[in-house]
Amino acid sequence: MKVIGVVGLPASGKGEFSRIARGMGIPVVVMGDVIRAAVEEEGLPLTDRNLGDMANRLRREEGMDAIAQRTLPLLAGLDADRVVVDGIRGDAEVETFRRHCADFTLVGICCGFEIRAQRLSRRGRSDDPRHHAELRERDRRELAWGLGRALAEADYTVCNEGTVAEFEESVIRLLSNLQGA
């Protein structure tokens, strides 16, 4: 199975990348869902703070690749030749996927701060930062997990600062090329 990991800062376009992949018939496993499930198991509301605290706790108690380790069994249960893993947040997670998945490719999504902040103000998910200061804090938290180092390790990088159609065209081209790789 080819595993295509996706890494990027909040609102860079990881979810859009996943939507496009699903449209191409590629299953998607969202690492953030692992954290959301852990928060819900404790009966807590799905806020940015609770999700961040849970992600920090899991990494502190189980190691920096805790979320990747909890995601691997989900991949094993899939009957597919390709799968997208959405939401890699650190280099330790990249190392775990490279070690456990014989055919692993990492795609980094880049996007500037102001564009991401504008997208978040429109998206309105319960765990989204609502102000620039909250987004900066979330960026700091995720960069502390090794997200910047993971982005630097990307095999491919897609810039997402244009239109949705431009991004979709880039992602379809990349995923089509990876199919033959």
Backbone as JSON Lines, residues from 0, in Angstrom:
{"i":0,"aa":"M","n":[0.84,-1.19,0.0],"ca":[0.0,0.0,0.0],"c":[0.88,1.24,0.0]}
{"i":1,"aa":"K","n":[0.58,2.17,-0.9],"ca":[1.26,3.46,-0.9],"c":[0.57,4.36,0.12]}
{"i":2,"aa":"V","n":[1.35,4.89,1.05],"ca":[0.83,5.8,2.06],"c":[1.35,7.2,1.73]}
{"i":3,"aa":"I","n":[0.41,8.12,1.56],"ca":[0.75,9.5,1.22],"c":[0.42,10.37,2.43]}
{"i":4,"aa":"G","n":[1.44,10.79,3.16],"ca":[1.24,11.65,4.32],"c":[1.16,13.1,3.91]}
{"i":5,"aa":"V","n":[0.33,13.85,4.61],"ca":[0.16,15.28,4.32],"c":[0.49,16.08,5.58]}
{"i":6,"aa":"V","n":[1.34,17.09,5.4],"ca":[1.76,17.93,6.52],"c":[1.62,19.4,6.13]}
{"i":7,"aa":"G","n":[1.18,20.2,7.07],"ca":[1.07,21.64,6.83],"c":[0.54,22.33,8.08]}
{"i":8,"aa":"L","n":[0.76,23.63,8.16],"ca":[0.26,24.41,9.29],"c":[-1.27,24.47,9.25]}
{"i":9,"aa":"P","n":[-1.92,24.85,10.34],"ca":[-3.38,24.95,10.36],"c":[-3.91,25.8,9.2]}
{"i":10,"aa":"A","n":[-4.95,25.29,8.54],"ca":[-5.65,25.97,7.44],"c":[-4.77,26.14,6.2]}
{"i":11,"aa":"S","n":[-3.72,25.34,6.08],"ca":[-2.88,25.43,4.89],"c":[-3.53,24.73,3.69]}
{"i":12,"aa":"G","n":[-4.43,23.77,3.97],"ca":[-5.11,23.07,2.88],"c":[-5.07,21.56,3.0]}
{"i":13,"aa":"K","n":[-4.7,21.05,4.17],"ca":[-4.65,19.59,4.34],"c":[-6.02,18.95,4.12]}
{"i":14,"aa":"G","n":[-7.05,19.57,4.68],"ca":[-8.4,19.04,4.51],"c":[-8.86,19.1,3.07]}
{"i":15,"aa":"E","n":[-8.51,20.16,2.37],"ca":[-8.87,20.28,0.96],"c":[-8.13,19.22,0.14]}
{"i":16,"aa":"F","n":[-6.85,18.99,0.46],"ca":[-6.07,17.94,-0.19],"c":[-6.8,16.61,0.0]}
{"i":17,"aa":"S","n":[-7.26,16.36,1.21],"ca":[-7.97,15.1,1.51],"c":[-9.29,15.0,0.75]}
{"i":18,"aa":"R","n":[-10.01,16.11,0.67],"ca":[-11.28,16.11,-0.08],"c":[-11.03,15.74,-1.54]}
{"i":19,"aa":"I","n":[-9.99,16.29,-2.11],"ca":[-9.66,16.0,-3.51],"c":[-9.27,14.52,-3.65]}
{"i":20,"aa":"A","n":[-8.47,14.02,-2.71],"ca":[-8.06,12.6,-2.76],"c":[-9.29,11.7,-2.69]}
{"i":21,"aa":"R","n":[-10.22,12.02,-1.77],"ca":[-11.45,11.21,-1.66],"c":[-12.2,11.22,-2.99]}
{"i":22,"aa":"G","n":[-12.24,12.37,-3.62],"ca":[-12.91,12.49,-4.92],"c":[-12.27,11.63,-5.99]}
{"i":23,"aa":"M","n":[-11.0,11.29,-5.79],"ca":[-10.29,10.42,-6.72],"c":[-10.38,8.96,-6.28]}
{"i":24,"aa":"G","n":[-11.19,8.7,-5.23],"ca":[-11.38,7.34,-4.75],"c":[-10.3,6.84,-3.81]}
{"i":25,"aa":"I","n":[-9.49,7.75,-3.29],"ca":[-8.42,7.37,-2.37],"c":[-8.93,7.53,-0.93]}
{"i":26,"aa":"P","n":[-8.87,6.47,-0.12],"ca":[-9.3,6.6,1.28],"c":[-8.39,7.57,2.04]}
{"i":27,"aa":"V","n":[-8.97,8.24,3.03],"ca":[-8.23,9.22,3.84],"c":[-8.39,8.87,5.31]}
{"i":28,"aa":"V","n":[-7.27,8.83,6.02],"ca":[-7.27,8.67,7.47],"c":[-6.81,10.0,8.05]}
{"i":29,"aa":"V","n":[-7.62,10.58,8.93],"ca":[-7.33,11.9,9.5],"c":[-6.77,11.7,10.91]}
{"i":30,"aa":"M","n":[-5.5,12.09,11.1],"ca":[-4.87,11.9,12.4],"c":[-5.56,12.72,13.49]}
{"i":31,"aa":"G","n":[-6.1,13.87,13.14],"ca":[-6.82,14.68,14.11],"c":[-8.04,13.96,14.67]}
{"i":32,"aa":"D","n":[-8.61,13.04,13.9],"ca":[-9.76,12.26,14.41],"c":[-9.36,11.38,15.57]}
{"i":33,"aa":"V","n":[-8.09,10.92,15.58],"ca":[-7.59,10.12,16.7],"c":[-7.6,10.97,17.97]}
{"i":34,"aa":"I","n":[-7.19,12.22,17.84],"ca":[-7.17,13.12,19.0],"c":[-8.6,13.5,19.39]}
{"i":35,"aa":"R","n":[-9.46,13.78,18.4],"ca":[-10.87,14.11,18.69],"c":[-11.54,12.96,19.45]}
{"i":36,"aa":"A","n":[-11.25,11.73,19.05],"ca":[-11.85,10.57,19.72],"c":[-11.37,10.5,21.17]}
{"i":37,"aa":"A","n":[-10.1,10.78,21.41],"ca":[-9.57,10.74,22.78],"c":[-10.22,11.82,23.64]}
{"i":38,"aa":"V","n":[-10.46,13.01,23.06],"ca":[-11.12,14.09,23.81],"c":[-12.56,13.7,24.13]}
{"i":39,"aa":"E","n":[-13.25,13.14,23.14],"ca":[-14.65,12.73,23.35],"c":[-14.75,11.6,24.37]}
{"i":40,"aa":"E","n":[-13.78,10.68,24.37],"ca":[-13.8,9.59,25.36],"c":[-13.75,10.13,26.78]}
{"i":41,"aa":"E","n":[-13.13,11.29,26.96],"ca":[-13.05,11.91,28.29],"c":[-14.23,12.84,28.55]}
{"i":42,"aa":"G","n":[-15.17,12.92,27.6],"ca":[-16.37,13.72,27.79],"c":[-16.14,15.22,27.72]}
{"i":43,"aa":"L","n":[-15.07,15.63,27.06],"ca":[-14.74,17.06,26.97],"c":[-15.26,17.64,25.67]}
{"i":44,"aa":"P","n":[-15.57,18.94,25.65],"ca":[-15.97,19.58,24.39],"c":[-14.79,19.68,23.43]}
{"i":45,"aa":"L","n":[-15.1,19.67,22.12],"ca":[-14.06,19.72,21.09],"c":[-13.63,21.17,20.85]}
{"i":46,"aa":"T","n":[-12.83,21.7,21.76],"ca":[-12.3,23.05,21.6],"c":[-10.82,22.94,21.21]}
{"i":47,"aa":"D","n":[-10.28,24.02,20.66],"ca":[-8.87,24.05,20.3],"c":[-8.01,23.73,21.51]}
{"i":48,"aa":"R","n":[-8.36,24.31,22.65],"ca":[-7.58,24.08,23.87],"c":[-7.59,22.62,24.28]}
{"i":49,"aa":"N","n":[-8.79,22.0,24.3],"ca":[-8.88,20.59,24.71],"c":[-8.14,19.67,23.74]}
{"i":50,"aa":"L","n":[-8.26,19.96,22.45],"ca":[-7.55,19.14,21.45],"c":[-6.04,19.31,21.59]}
{"i":51,"aa":"G","n":[-5.59,20.55,21.79],"ca":[-4.16,20.79,21.97],"c":[-3.63,20.14,23.23]}
{"i":52,"aa":"D","n":[-4.41,20.26,24.33],"ca":[-3.98,19.64,25.58],"c":[-3.9,18.12,25.44]}
{"i":53,"aa":"M","n":[-4.9,17.53,24.76],"ca":[-4.89,16.08,24.58],"c":[-3.71,15.66,23.71]}
{"i":54,"aa":"A","n":[-3.46,16.38,22.63],"ca":[-2.33,16.05,21.75],"c":[-1.02,16.14,22.52]}
{"i":55,"aa":"N","n":[-0.89,17.19,23.34],"ca":[0.33,17.32,24.15],"c":[0.45,16.17,25.15]}
{"i":56,"aa":"R","n":[-0.66,15.83,25.79],"ca":[-0.63,14.76,26.8],"c":[-0.26,13.42,26.17]}
{"i":57,"aa":"L","n":[-0.88,13.1,25.03],"ca":[-0.57,11.83,24.37],"c":[0.91,11.78,23.99]}
{"i":58,"aa":"R","n":[1.43,12.89,23.47],"ca":[2.85,12.92,23.08],"c":[3.76,12.82,24.31]}
{"i":59,"aa":"R","n":[3.38,13.47,25.41],"ca":[4.18,13.41,26.63],"c":[4.17,11.99,27.21]}
{"i":60,"aa":"E","n":[3.01,11.34,27.22],"ca":[2.88,10.02,27.85],"c":[3.33,8.88,26.95]}
{"i":61,"aa":"E","n":[3.14,9.03,25.61],"ca":[3.39,7.9,24.7],"c":[4.51,8.17,23.7]}
{"i":62,"aa":"G","n":[5.06,9.38,23.71],"ca":[6.14,9.73,22.78],"c":[5.65,10.67,21.7]}
{"i":63,"aa":"M","n":[6.6,11.35,21.05],"ca":[6.26,12.36,20.05],"c":[5.57,11.76,18.82]}
{"i":64,"aa":"D","n":[5.66,10.45,18.64],"ca":[4.98,9.82,17.51],"c":[3.68,9.12,17.94]}
{"i":65,"aa":"A","n":[3.14,9.5,19.1],"ca":[1.96,8.82,19.66],"c":[0.79,8.78,18.69]}
{"i":66,"aa":"I","n":[0.53,9.87,18.02],"ca":[-0.64,9.92,17.13],"c":[-0.39,9.04,15.91]}
{"i":67,"aa":"A","n":[0.83,9.03,15.41],"ca":[1.17,8.14,14.29],"c":[1.01,6.68,14.72]}
{"i":68,"aa":"Q","n":[1.49,6.35,15.91],"ca":[1.37,4.97,16.4],"c":[-0.1,4.56,16.5]}
{"i":69,"aa":"R","n":[-0.96,5.5,16.94],"ca":[-2.4,5.2,17.05],"c":[-3.08,5.15,15.68]}
{"i":70,"aa":"T","n":[-2.45,5.74,14.66],"ca":[-3.02,5.75,13.31],"c":[-2.67,4.5,12.53]}
{"i":71,"aa":"L","n":[-1.5,3.92,12.78],"ca":[-1.04,2.75,12.01],"c":[-2.07,1.61,11.97]}
{"i":72,"aa":"P","n":[-2.71,1.25,13.08],"ca":[-3.72,0.16,12.99],"c":[-4.89,0.51,12.07]}
{"i":73,"aa":"L","n":[-5.21,1.81,11.95],"ca":[-6.3,2.2,11.06],"c":[-5.91,1.93,9.6]}
{"i":74,"aa":"L","n":[-4.62,2.12,9.29],"ca":[-4.14,1.86,7.93],"c":[-4.18,0.36,7.63]}
{"i":75,"aa":"A","n":[-3.81,-0.43,8.61],"ca":[-3.76,-1.88,8.42],"c":[-5.14,-2.44,8.11]}
{"i":76,"aa":"G","n":[-6.18,-1.77,8.57],"ca":[-7.54,-2.24,8.35],"c":[-8.12,-1.88,6.99]}
{"i":77,"aa":"L","n":[-7.38,-1.13,6.19],"ca":[-7.9,-0.69,4.89],"c":[-7.54,-1.69,3.79]}
{"i":78,"aa":"D","n":[-8.46,-1.86,2.86],"ca":[-8.2,-2.68,1.68],"c":[-8.09,-1.72,0.49]}
{"i":79,"aa":"A","n":[-6.91,-1.13,0.33],"ca":[-6.7,-0.13,-0.72],"c":[-5.25,-0.17,-1.17]}
{"i":80,"aa":"D","n":[-5.02,0.27,-2.41],"ca":[-3.63,0.31,-2.89],"c":[-2.95,1.63,-2.52]}
{"i":81,"aa":"R","n":[-3.77,2.68,-2.23],"ca":[-3.23,3.97,-1.79],"c":[-4.11,4.5,-0.68]}
{"i":82,"aa":"V","n":[-3.5,5.27,0.21],"ca":[-4.25,5.94,1.27],"c":[-3.55,7.26,1.59]}
{"i":83,"aa":"V","n":[-4.35,8.26,1.91],"ca":[-3.81,9.54,2.35],"c":[-3.95,9.61,3.87]}
{"i":84,"aa":"V","n":[-2.85,10.02,4.53],"ca":[-2.87,10.27,5.97],"c":[-2.79,11.78,6.15]}
{"i":85,"aa":"D","n":[-3.87,12.35,6.62],"ca":[-4.02,13.79,6.77],"c":[-3.65,14.21,8.19]}
{"i":86,"aa":"G","n":[-2.73,15.18,8.3],"ca":[-2.52,15.8,9.6],"c":[-1.25,15.41,10.33]}
{"i":87,"aa":"I","n":[-0.22,15.05,9.61],"ca":[1.07,14.79,10.27],"c":[1.54,16.1,10.89]}
{"i":88,"aa":"R","n":[2.0,16.04,12.13],"ca":[2.39,17.26,12.84],"c":[3.87,17.3,13.25]}
{"i":89,"aa":"G","n":[4.63,16.26,12.97],"ca":[6.01,16.32,13.41],"c":[6.92,15.33,12.74]}
{"i":90,"aa":"D","n":[8.22,15.6,12.86],"ca":[9.22,14.74,12.24],"c":[9.25,13.35,12.87]}
{"i":91,"aa":"A","n":[8.92,13.22,14.15],"ca":[8.88,11.89,14.77],"c":[7.78,11.04,14.12]}
{"i":92,"aa":"E","n":[6.67,11.67,13.77],"ca":[5.59,10.95,13.09],"c":[6.02,10.52,11.69]}
{"i":93,"aa":"V","n":[6.74,11.41,11.0],"ca":[7.25,11.07,9.66],"c":[8.16,9.86,9.76]}
{"i":94,"aa":"E","n":[9.06,9.88,10.74],"ca":[9.99,8.76,10.92],"c":[9.23,7.45,11.17]}
{"i":95,"aa":"T","n":[8.18,7.51,11.97],"ca":[7.38,6.31,12.26],"c":[6.71,5.8,10.99]}
{"i":96,"aa":"F","n":[6.12,6.69,10.21],"ca":[5.47,6.22,8.97],"c":[6.51,5.68,7.99]}
{"i":97,"aa":"R","n":[7.66,6.32,7.89],"ca":[8.7,5.82,6.97],"c":[9.19,4.44,7.43]}
{"i":98,"aa":"R","n":[9.28,4.23,8.74],"ca":[9.76,2.95,9.28],"c":[8.72,1.83,9.1]}
{"i":99,"aa":"H","n":[7.45,2.14,9.23],"ca":[6.39,1.11,9.19],"c":[5.73,0.94,7.83]}
{"i":100,"aa":"C","n":[5.85,1.9,6.96],"ca":[5.18,1.84,5.65],"c":[6.27,1.79,4.56]}
{"i":101,"aa":"A","n":[6.37,0.67,3.9],"ca":[7.43,0.48,2.91],"c":[7.37,1.5,1.79]}
{"i":102,"aa":"D","n":[6.17,1.95,1.44],"ca":[5.99,2.91,0.35],"c":[5.31,4.16,0.91]}
{"i":103,"aa":"F","n":[6.12,5.04,1.48],"ca":[5.6,6.25,2.11],"c":[6.12,7.49,1.4]}
{"i":104,"aa":"T","n":[5.23,8.41,1.11],"ca":[5.58,9.69,0.48],"c":[4.98,10.81,1.32]}
{"i":105,"aa":"L","n":[5.77,11.83,1.57],"ca":[5.29,12.97,2.37],"c":[5.08,14.18,1.47]}
{"i":106,"aa":"V","n":[3.88,14.76,1.57],"ca":[3.53,15.97,0.82],"c":[3.36,17.12,1.8]}
{"i":107,"aa":"G","n":[4.11,18.18,1.6],"ca":[3.98,19.38,2.42],"c":[3.1,20.4,1.71]}
{"i":108,"aa":"I","n":[2.25,21.07,2.47],"ca":[1.4,22.12,1.9],"c":[1.82,23.44,2.53]}
{"i":109,"aa":"C","n":[2.17,24.41,1.69],"ca":[2.61,25.69,2.21],"c":[1.55,26.76,1.93]}
{"i":110,"aa":"C","n":[1.44,27.68,2.87],"ca":[0.49,28.77,2.74],"c":[0.84,29.83,3.79]}
{"i":111,"aa":"G","n":[0.8,31.1,3.41],"ca":[1.16,32.18,4.31],"c":[0.15,32.39,5.43]}
{"i":112,"aa":"F","n":[0.62,33.09,6.48],"ca":[-0.18,33.29,7.69],"c":[-1.5,34.02,7.4]}
{"i":113,"aa":"E","n":[-1.45,35.13,6.68],"ca":[-2.67,35.93,6.48],"c":[-3.74,35.17,5.71]}
{"i":114,"aa":"I","n":[-3.34,34.41,4.7],"ca":[-4.32,33.64,3.94],"c":[-4.94,32.57,4.84]}
{"i":115,"aa":"R","n":[-4.1,31.91,5.66],"ca":[-4.64,30.89,6.57],"c":[-5.6,31.51,7.58]}
{"i":116,"aa":"A","n":[-5.26,32.7,8.09],"ca":[-6.13,33.37,9.06],"c":[-7.48,33.71,8.43]}
{"i":117,"aa":"Q","n":[-7.47,34.17,7.18],"ca":[-8.72,34.48,6.48],"c":[-9.56,33.22,6.29]}
{"i":118,"aa":"R","n":[-8.92,32.13,5.94],"ca":[-9.66,30.87,5.75],"c":[-10.31,30.42,7.06]}
{"i":119,"aa":"L","n":[-9.56,30.52,8.15],"ca":[-10.11,30.09,9.43],"c":[-11.32,30.93,9.84]}
{"i":120,"aa":"S","n":[-11.29,32.22,9.53],"ca":[-12.43,33.07,9.91],"c":[-13.68,32.67,9.15]}
{"i":121,"aa":"R","n":[-13.52,32.07,7.96],"ca":[-14.68,31.61,7.18],"c":[-15.08,30.18,7.52]}
{"i":122,"aa":"R","n":[-14.1,29.35,7.95],"ca":[-14.37,27.92,8.16],"c":[-15.28,27.68,9.36]}
{"i":123,"aa":"G","n":[-14.97,28.28,10.48],"ca":[-15.85,28.23,11.64],"c":[-15.98,26.89,12.34]}
{"i":124,"aa":"R","n":[-14.96,26.02,12.26],"ca":[-15.01,24.76,13.01],"c":[-14.83,25.06,14.49]}
{"i":125,"aa":"S","n":[-15.43,24.26,15.37],"ca":[-15.42,24.56,16.81],"c":[-14.01,24.66,17.38]}
{"i":126,"aa":"D","n":[-13.04,23.97,16.79],"ca":[-11.68,24.01,17.32],"c":[-10.77,24.98,16.56]}
{"i":127,"aa":"D","n":[-11.35,25.79,15.66],"ca":[-10.54,26.73,14.91],"c":[-10.17,27.94,15.76]}
{"i":128,"aa":"P","n":[-8.92,28.42,15.64],"ca":[-8.56,29.7,16.27],"c":[-9.41,30.81,15.66]}
{"i":129,"aa":"R","n":[-9.89,31.74,16.5],"ca":[-10.76,32.8,16.01],"c":[-10.04,34.12,15.79]}
{"i":130,"aa":"H","n":[-8.86,34.25,16.36],"ca":[-8.11,35.5,16.25],"c":[-6.67,35.2,15.81]}
{"i":131,"aa":"H","n":[-6.01,36.22,15.28],"ca":[-4.63,36.06,14.85],"c":[-3.75,35.52,15.99]}
{"i":132,"aa":"A","n":[-3.97,36.04,17.19],"ca":[-3.14,35.61,18.33],"c":[-3.34,34.11,18.6]}
{"i":133,"aa":"E","n":[-4.59,33.65,18.47],"ca":[-4.85,32.22,18.69],"c":[-4.18,31.38,17.61]}
{"i":134,"aa":"L","n":[-4.2,31.85,16.37],"ca":[-3.55,31.1,15.29],"c":[-2.03,31.07,15.51]}
{"i":135,"aa":"R","n":[-1.46,32.21,15.95],"ca":[-0.01,32.23,16.23],"c":[0.32,31.22,17.33]}
{"i":136,"aa":"E","n":[-0.52,31.17,18.36],"ca":[-0.28,30.23,19.45],"c":[-0.38,28.79,18.95]}
{"i":137,"aa":"R","n":[-1.37,28.52,18.11],"ca":[-1.5,27.15,17.56],"c":[-0.31,26.81,16.67]}
{"i":138,"aa":"D","n":[0.13,27.76,15.86],"ca":[1.33,27.54,15.04],"c":[2.52,27.2,15.94]}
{"i":139,"aa":"R","n":[2.7,27.99,17.02],"ca":[3.83,27.74,17.94],"c":[3.74,26.33,18.53]}
{"i":140,"aa":"R","n":[2.52,25.95,18.97],"ca":[2.33,24.62,19.56],"c":[2.7,23.53,18.56]}
{"i":141,"aa":"E","n":[2.21,23.65,17.33],"ca":[2.44,22.59,16.34],"c":[3.89,22.59,15.85]}
{"i":142,"aa":"L","n":[4.51,23.77,15.77],"ca":[5.93,23.8,15.39],"c":[6.78,23.17,16.48]}
{"i":143,"aa":"A","n":[6.34,23.29,17.75],"ca":[7.08,22.65,18.85],"c":[7.03,21.13,18.76]}
{"i":144,"aa":"W","n":[6.03,20.6,18.06],"ca":[5.93,19.14,17.87],"c":[6.84,18.66,16.73]}
{"i":145,"aa":"G","n":[7.51,19.6,16.03],"ca":[8.39,19.22,14.93],"c":[7.76,19.39,13.57]}
{"i":146,"aa":"L","n":[6.69,20.18,13.49],"ca":[5.99,20.36,12.21],"c":[6.89,21.02,11.17]}
{"i":147,"aa":"G","n":[7.7,22.01,11.58],"ca":[8.6,22.67,10.64],"c":[9.63,21.69,10.08]}
{"i":148,"aa":"R","n":[10.15,20.83,10.94],"ca":[11.12,19.83,10.47],"c":[10.44,18.83,9.54]}
{"i":149,"aa":"A","n":[9.19,18.47,9.84],"ca":[8.45,17.55,8.97],"c":[8.23,18.19,7.59]}
{"i":150,"aa":"L","n":[7.85,19.47,7.58],"ca":[7.67,20.17,6.3],"c":[8.97,20.17,5.5]}
{"i":151,"aa":"A","n":[10.08,20.34,6.18],"ca":[11.38,20.35,5.5],"c":[11.73,18.98,4.91]}
{"i":152,"aa":"E","n":[11.14,17.91,5.46],"ca":[11.4,16.56,4.97],"c":[10.46,16.13,3.85]}
{"i":153,"aa":"A","n":[9.54,17.0,3.45],"ca":[8.54,16.63,2.45],"c":[9.2,16.21,1.13]}
{"i":154,"aa":"D","n":[8.68,15.14,0.55],"ca":[9.15,14.68,-0.76],"c":[8.62,15.6,-1.86]}
{"i":155,"aa":"Y","n":[7.45,16.17,-1.64],"ca":[6.81,17.1,-2.59],"c":[6.19,18.23,-1.78]}
{"i":156,"aa":"T","n":[6.14,19.42,-2.36],"ca":[5.5,20.55,-1.72],"c":[4.5,21.17,-2.69]}
{"i":157,"aa":"V","n":[3.3,21.45,-2.18],"ca":[2.27,22.09,-2.98],"c":[1.96,23.43,-2.3]}
{"i":158,"aa":"C","n":[2.02,24.5,-3.08],"ca":[1.7,25.82,-2.54],"c":[0.19,26.05,-2.7]}
{"i":159,"aa":"N","n":[-0.44,26.53,-1.65],"ca":[-1.89,26.73,-1.67],"c":[-2.24,28.18,-1.35]}
{"i":160,"aa":"E","n":[-1.81,29.08,-2.21],"ca":[-2.1,30.5,-1.99],"c":[-2.91,31.09,-3.14]}
{"i":161,"aa":"G","n":[-3.32,30.26,-4.09],"ca":[-4.12,30.73,-5.21],"c":[-5.58,30.35,-5.02]}
{"i":162,"aa":"T","n":[-6.24,30.07,-6.11],"ca":[-7.66,29.7,-6.05],"c":[-7.8,28.23,-5.69]}
{"i":163,"aa":"V","n":[-9.02,27.86,-5.31],"ca":[-9.31,26.46,-5.01],"c":[-9.08,25.62,-6.26]}
{"i":164,"aa":"A","n":[-9.47,26.15,-7.43],"ca":[-9.3,25.4,-8.68],"c":[-7.82,25.16,-8.98]}
{"i":165,"aa":"E","n":[-6.98,26.17,-8.72],"ca":[-5.54,25.99,-8.96],"c":[-4.96,24.94,-8.03]}
{"i":166,"aa":"F","n":[-5.37,24.98,-6.76],"ca":[-4.87,23.99,-5.8],"c":[-5.35,22.6,-6.2]}
{"i":167,"aa":"E","n":[-6.62,22.49,-6.56],"ca":[-7.18,21.2,-6.96],"c":[-6.42,20.62,-8.15]}
{"i":168,"aa":"E","n":[-6.12,21.46,-9.11],"ca":[-5.37,21.0,-10.29],"c":[-3.99,20.49,-9.89]}
{"i":169,"aa":"S","n":[-3.31,21.19,-9.0],"ca":[-1.98,20.76,-8.54],"c":[-2.05,19.43,-7.8]}
{"i":170,"aa":"V","n":[-3.05,19.29,-6.94],"ca":[-3.18,18.06,-6.14],"c":[-3.53,16.88,-7.04]}
{"i":171,"aa":"I","n":[-4.45,17.07,-7.96],"ca":[-4.83,15.97,-8.87],"c":[-3.61,15.53,-9.69]}
{"i":172,"aa":"R","n":[-2.84,16.51,-10.17],"ca":[-1.64,16.18,-10.96],"c":[-0.66,15.38,-10.1]}
{"i":173,"aa":"L","n":[-0.42,15.84,-8.87],"ca":[0.52,15.14,-7.98],"c":[0.04,13.74,-7.66]}
{"i":174,"aa":"L","n":[-1.23,13.6,-7.25],"ca":[-1.74,12.27,-6.89],"c":[-1.75,11.34,-8.1]}
{"i":175,"aa":"S","n":[-2.03,11.86,-9.28],"ca":[-2.0,11.04,-10.5],"c":[-0.57,10.58,-10.79]}
{"i":176,"aa":"N","n":[0.39,11.48,-10.61],"ca":[1.8,11.11,-10.82],"c":[2.26,10.09,-9.78]}
{"i":177,"aa":"L","n":[1.81,10.24,-8.54],"ca":[2.2,9.3,-7.5],"c":[1.61,7.91,-7.74]}
{"i":178,"aa":"Q","n":[0.48,7.87,-8.42],"ca":[-0.15,6.57,-8.72],"c":[0.79,5.73,-9.58]}
{"i":179,"aa":"G","n":[1.48,6.38,-10.51],"ca":[2.38,5.65,-11.4],"c":[3.76,5.46,-10.82]}
{"i":180,"aa":"A","n":[4.06,6.16,-9.71],"ca":[5.41,6.08,-9.14],"c":[5.66,4.78,-8.41]}
